[in-house]
Short mmCIF file of C-alpha atoms in Angstrom, two decimals:
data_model
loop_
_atom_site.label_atom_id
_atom_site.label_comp_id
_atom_site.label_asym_id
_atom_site.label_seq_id
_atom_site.Cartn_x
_atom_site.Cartn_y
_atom_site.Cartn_z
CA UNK A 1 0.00 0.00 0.00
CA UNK A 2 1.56 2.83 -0.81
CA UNK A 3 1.26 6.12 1.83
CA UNK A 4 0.17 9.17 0.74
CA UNK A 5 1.64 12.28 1.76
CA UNK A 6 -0.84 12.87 4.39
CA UNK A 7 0.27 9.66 5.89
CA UNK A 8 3.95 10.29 5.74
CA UNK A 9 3.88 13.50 7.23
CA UNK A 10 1.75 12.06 10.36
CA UNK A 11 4.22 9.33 10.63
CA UNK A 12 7.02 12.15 10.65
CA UNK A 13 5.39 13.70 13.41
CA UNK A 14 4.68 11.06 15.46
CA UNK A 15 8.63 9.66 15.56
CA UNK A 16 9.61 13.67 16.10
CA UNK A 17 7.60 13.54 19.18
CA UNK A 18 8.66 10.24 20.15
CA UNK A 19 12.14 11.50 19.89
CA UNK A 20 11.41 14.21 22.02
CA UNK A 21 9.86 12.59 24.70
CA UNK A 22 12.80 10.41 25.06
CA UNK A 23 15.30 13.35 24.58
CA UNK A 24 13.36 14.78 27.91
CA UNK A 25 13.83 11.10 30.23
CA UNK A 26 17.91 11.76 29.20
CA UNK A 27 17.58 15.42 30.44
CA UNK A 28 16.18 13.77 33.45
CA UNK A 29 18.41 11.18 34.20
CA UNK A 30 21.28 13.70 32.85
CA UNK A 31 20.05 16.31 35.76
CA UNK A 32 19.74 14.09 38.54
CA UNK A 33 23.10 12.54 37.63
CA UNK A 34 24.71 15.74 38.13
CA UNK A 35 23.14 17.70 41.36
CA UNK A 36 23.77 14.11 42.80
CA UNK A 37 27.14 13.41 42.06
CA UNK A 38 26.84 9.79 40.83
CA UNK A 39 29.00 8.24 38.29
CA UNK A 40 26.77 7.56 34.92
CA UNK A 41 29.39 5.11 33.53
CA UNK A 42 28.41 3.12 37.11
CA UNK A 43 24.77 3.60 36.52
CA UNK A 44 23.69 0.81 34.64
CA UNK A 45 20.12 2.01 34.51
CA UNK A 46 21.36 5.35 32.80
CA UNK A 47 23.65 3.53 30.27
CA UNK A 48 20.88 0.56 29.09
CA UNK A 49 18.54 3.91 28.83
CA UNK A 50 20.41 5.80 26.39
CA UNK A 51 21.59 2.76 24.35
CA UNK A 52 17.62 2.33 23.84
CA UNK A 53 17.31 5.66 23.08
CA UNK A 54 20.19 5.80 20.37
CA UNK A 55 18.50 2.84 19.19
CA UNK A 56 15.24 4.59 18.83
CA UNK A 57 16.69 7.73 17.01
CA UNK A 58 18.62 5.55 14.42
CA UNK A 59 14.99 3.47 13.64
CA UNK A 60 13.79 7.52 13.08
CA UNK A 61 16.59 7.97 10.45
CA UNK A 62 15.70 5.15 8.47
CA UNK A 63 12.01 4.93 8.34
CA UNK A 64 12.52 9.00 7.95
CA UNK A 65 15.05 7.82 5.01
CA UNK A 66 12.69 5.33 3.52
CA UNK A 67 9.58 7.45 3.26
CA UNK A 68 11.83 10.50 1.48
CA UNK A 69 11.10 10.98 -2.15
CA UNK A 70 14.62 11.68 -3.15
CA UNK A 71 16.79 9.26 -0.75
CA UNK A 72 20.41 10.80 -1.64
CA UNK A 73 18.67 14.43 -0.87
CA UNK A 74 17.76 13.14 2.94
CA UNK A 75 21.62 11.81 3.31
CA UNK A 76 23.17 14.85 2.35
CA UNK A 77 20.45 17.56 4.32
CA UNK A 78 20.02 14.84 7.83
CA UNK A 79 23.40 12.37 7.67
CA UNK A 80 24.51 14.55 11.14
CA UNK A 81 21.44 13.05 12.41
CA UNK A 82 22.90 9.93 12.12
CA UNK A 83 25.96 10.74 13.69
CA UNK A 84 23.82 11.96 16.95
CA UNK A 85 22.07 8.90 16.91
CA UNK A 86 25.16 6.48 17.27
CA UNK A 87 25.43 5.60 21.25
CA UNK A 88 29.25 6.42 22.10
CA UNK A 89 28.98 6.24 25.69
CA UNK A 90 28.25 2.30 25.34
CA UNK A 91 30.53 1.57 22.62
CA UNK A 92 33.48 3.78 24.41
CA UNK A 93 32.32 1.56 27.77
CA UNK A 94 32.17 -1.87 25.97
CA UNK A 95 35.76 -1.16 24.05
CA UNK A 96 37.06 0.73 27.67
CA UNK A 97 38.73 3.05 25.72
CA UNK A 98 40.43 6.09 27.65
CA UNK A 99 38.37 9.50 27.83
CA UNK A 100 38.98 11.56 30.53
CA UNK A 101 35.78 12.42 32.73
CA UNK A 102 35.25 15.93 31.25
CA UNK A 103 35.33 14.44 28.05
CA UNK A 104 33.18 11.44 28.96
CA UNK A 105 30.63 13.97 30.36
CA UNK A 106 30.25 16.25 27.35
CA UNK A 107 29.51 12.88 25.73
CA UNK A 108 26.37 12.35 27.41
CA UNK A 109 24.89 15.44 25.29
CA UNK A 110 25.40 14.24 21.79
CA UNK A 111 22.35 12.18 21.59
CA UNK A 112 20.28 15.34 23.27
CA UNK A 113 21.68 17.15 20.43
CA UNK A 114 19.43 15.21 18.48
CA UNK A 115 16.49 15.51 20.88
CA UNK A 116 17.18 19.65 20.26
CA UNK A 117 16.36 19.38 16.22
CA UNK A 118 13.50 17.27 16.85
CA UNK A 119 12.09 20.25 19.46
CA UNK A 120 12.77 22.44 17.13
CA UNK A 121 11.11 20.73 14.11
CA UNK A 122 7.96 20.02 16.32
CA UNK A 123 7.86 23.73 17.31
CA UNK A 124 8.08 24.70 13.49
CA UNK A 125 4.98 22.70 12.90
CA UNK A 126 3.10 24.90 15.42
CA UNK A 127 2.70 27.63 12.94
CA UNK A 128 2.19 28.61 8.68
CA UNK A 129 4.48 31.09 8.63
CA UNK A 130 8.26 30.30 7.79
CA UNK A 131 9.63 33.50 10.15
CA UNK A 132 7.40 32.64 13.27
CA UNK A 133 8.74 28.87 12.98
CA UNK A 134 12.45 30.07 12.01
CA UNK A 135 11.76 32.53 15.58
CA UNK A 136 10.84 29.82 17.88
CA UNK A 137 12.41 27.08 16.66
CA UNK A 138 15.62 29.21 17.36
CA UNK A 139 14.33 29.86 20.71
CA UNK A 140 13.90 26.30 21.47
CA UNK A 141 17.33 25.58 20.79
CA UNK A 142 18.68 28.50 22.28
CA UNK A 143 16.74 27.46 25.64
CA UNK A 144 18.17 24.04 25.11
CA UNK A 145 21.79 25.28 24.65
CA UNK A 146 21.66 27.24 27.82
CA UNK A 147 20.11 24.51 30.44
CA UNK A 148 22.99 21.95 28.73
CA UNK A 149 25.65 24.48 28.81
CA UNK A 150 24.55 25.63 32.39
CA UNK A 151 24.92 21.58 33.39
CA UNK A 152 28.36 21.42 31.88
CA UNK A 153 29.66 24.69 33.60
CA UNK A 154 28.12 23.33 37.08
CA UNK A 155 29.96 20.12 36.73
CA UNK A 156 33.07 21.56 35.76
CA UNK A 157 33.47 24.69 37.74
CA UNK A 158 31.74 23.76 40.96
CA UNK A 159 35.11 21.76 42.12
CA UNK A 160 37.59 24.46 41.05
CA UNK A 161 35.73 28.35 40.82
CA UNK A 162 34.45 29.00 44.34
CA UNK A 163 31.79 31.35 42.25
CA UNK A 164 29.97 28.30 41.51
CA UNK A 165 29.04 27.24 44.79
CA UNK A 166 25.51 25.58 43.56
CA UNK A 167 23.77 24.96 40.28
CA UNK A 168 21.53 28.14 40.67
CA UNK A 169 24.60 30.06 39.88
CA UNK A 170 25.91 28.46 37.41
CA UNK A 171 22.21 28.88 35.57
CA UNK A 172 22.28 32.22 36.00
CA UNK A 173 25.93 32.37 34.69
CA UNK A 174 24.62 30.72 31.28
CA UNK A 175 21.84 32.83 30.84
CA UNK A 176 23.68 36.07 31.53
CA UNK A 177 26.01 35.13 28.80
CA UNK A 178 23.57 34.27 26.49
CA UNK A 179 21.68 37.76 26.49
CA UNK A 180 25.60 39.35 26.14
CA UNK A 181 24.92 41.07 30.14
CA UNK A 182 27.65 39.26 31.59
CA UNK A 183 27.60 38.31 35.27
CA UNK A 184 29.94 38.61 38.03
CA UNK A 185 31.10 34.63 37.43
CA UNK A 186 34.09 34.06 35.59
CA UNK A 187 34.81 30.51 34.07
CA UNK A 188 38.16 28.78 35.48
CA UNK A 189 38.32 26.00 32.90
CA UNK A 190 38.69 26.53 28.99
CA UNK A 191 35.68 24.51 28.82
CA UNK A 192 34.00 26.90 30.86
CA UNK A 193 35.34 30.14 28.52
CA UNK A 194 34.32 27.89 25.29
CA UNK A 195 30.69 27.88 26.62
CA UNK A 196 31.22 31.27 27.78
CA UNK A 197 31.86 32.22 23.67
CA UNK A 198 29.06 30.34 22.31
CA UNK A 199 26.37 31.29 24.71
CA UNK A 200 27.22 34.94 23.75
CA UNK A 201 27.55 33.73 20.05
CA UNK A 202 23.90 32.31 20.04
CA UNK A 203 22.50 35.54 22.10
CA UNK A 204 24.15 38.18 19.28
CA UNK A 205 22.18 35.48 16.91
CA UNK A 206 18.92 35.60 18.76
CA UNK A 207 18.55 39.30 18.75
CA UNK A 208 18.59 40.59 15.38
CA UNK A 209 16.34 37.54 14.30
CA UNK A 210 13.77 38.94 17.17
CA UNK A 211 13.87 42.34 15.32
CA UNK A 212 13.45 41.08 11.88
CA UNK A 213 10.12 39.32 13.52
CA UNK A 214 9.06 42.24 15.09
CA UNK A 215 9.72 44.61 12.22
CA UNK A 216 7.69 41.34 10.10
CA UNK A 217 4.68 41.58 12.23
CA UNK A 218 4.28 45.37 12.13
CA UNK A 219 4.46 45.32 8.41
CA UNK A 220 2.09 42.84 8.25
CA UNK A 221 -0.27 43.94 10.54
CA UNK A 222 -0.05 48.03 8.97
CA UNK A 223 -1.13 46.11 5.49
CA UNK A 224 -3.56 44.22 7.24
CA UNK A 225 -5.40 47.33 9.02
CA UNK A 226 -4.63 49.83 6.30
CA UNK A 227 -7.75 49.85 3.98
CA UNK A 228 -9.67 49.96 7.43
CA UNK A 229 -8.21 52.74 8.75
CA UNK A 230 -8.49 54.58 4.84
CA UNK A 231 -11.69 53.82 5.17
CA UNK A 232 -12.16 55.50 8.31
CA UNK A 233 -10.17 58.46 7.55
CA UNK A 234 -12.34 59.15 3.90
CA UNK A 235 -15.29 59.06 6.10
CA UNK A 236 -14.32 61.42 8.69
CA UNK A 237 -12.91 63.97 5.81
CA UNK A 238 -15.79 63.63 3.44
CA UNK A 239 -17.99 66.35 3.09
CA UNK A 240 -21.34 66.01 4.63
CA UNK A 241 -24.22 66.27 1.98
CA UNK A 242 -26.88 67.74 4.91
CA UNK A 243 -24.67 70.98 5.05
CA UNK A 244 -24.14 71.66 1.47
#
């Protein structure tokens, strides 16, 4: 039977959201991990959990790949999602190959990488017109960026930059960075000053696209209301034909 593309696109959604919910139970297990201290290569639990979930997102990319029209098209515009999908953490832990623990850490985030594009793609569904889902599908990712960065710069900082004495700080840190304010927190670690440079990065992104939709929706709205408000000021300035 062959799908029409009515069906295809439901299917789409369906595995986006599917993706997304799992993306969400790693943020989860990712969060506790960290205000709790415990070691996620030790956690069984956490490591049989993402496996699935790598699993999951790789099934995505080839039913996604099967129902494209033009196959090579899909590979060349979505083969990173492939690369997010594969489960490093349990292939590094199987092989016991040598990663440091910041390394082995910032690991842990590739597959919500992943989870981040199908937020965004889910978001861009909410709404018809390509700047409102271009806006908030940045947001989304933005958002994203900052709660993952602020969970990196917690774990690494806490133990060495007595400025990060908790994980409110550290929050607080990511999102004064990414609105370009700056905070009183200064990173220790050159993974700290990396995030430091791309939070800022994505905030001098965010801003100019949040004029462009402002600007957008004025413009659209003035054309929208103008032959009303013509209207209205014709009928004030016409003459009355009682006092002629």
């Amino acid at each position: 039977m062959k799908l029409t593309e009515r069906d295809k696109k439901i299917i789409k959604r369906i595995l986006y959201i599917l993706v997304l919910g799992l993306s969400l139970g790693l943020i989860v297990y990712i969060s506790i991990d960290t205000f709790t201290g415990v070691n996620f290569l030790e956690n069984k639990n956490y490591m049989t959990f993402q496996m699935w979930v790598c699993v999951v997102f790789m099934i995505d990319f080839f039913v996604e790949l099967a129902l494209a029209d033009d196959k090579w098209k899909y590979v060349r515009h979505r083969w990173f999602f492939l690369l997010l999908s594969i489960p490093y953490l349990n292939i590094i832990n199987l092989w016991h190959i040598d990663f440091s623990p910041e390394a082995l850490y910032f690991i842990r985030f590739i597959p919500l990488a992943r989870g981040a594009l199908a937020l965004a793609i889910v978001i861009g569904y909410m709404t018809d017109n390509a700047l409102s889902s271009l806006l908030l599908s940045y947001i989304s990712i933005t958002l994203s960026v900052i709660y993952f960065g602020s969970l990196i710069f917690f774990e690494l900082e806490a133990p060495v930059n007595n400025m990060v004495p908790n994980y409110g700080a550290a929050l607080w840190w990511a999102f004064m960075d990414a609105t370009t304010i700056g905070s009183n927190i200064y990173p220790m670690t050159v993974v700290g000053k990396i995030l430091g440079v791309v939070l800022a990065g994505m905030g001098m992104m965010m801003f100019p696209l949040f004029t462009v939709y402002i600007t957008n929706w004025v413009q659209r709205y003035n054309r929208r209301n103008a032959p009303a408000l013509f209207n209205a000021e014709f009928s004030d300035s016409a003459p009355d034909p009682d006092n002629m």
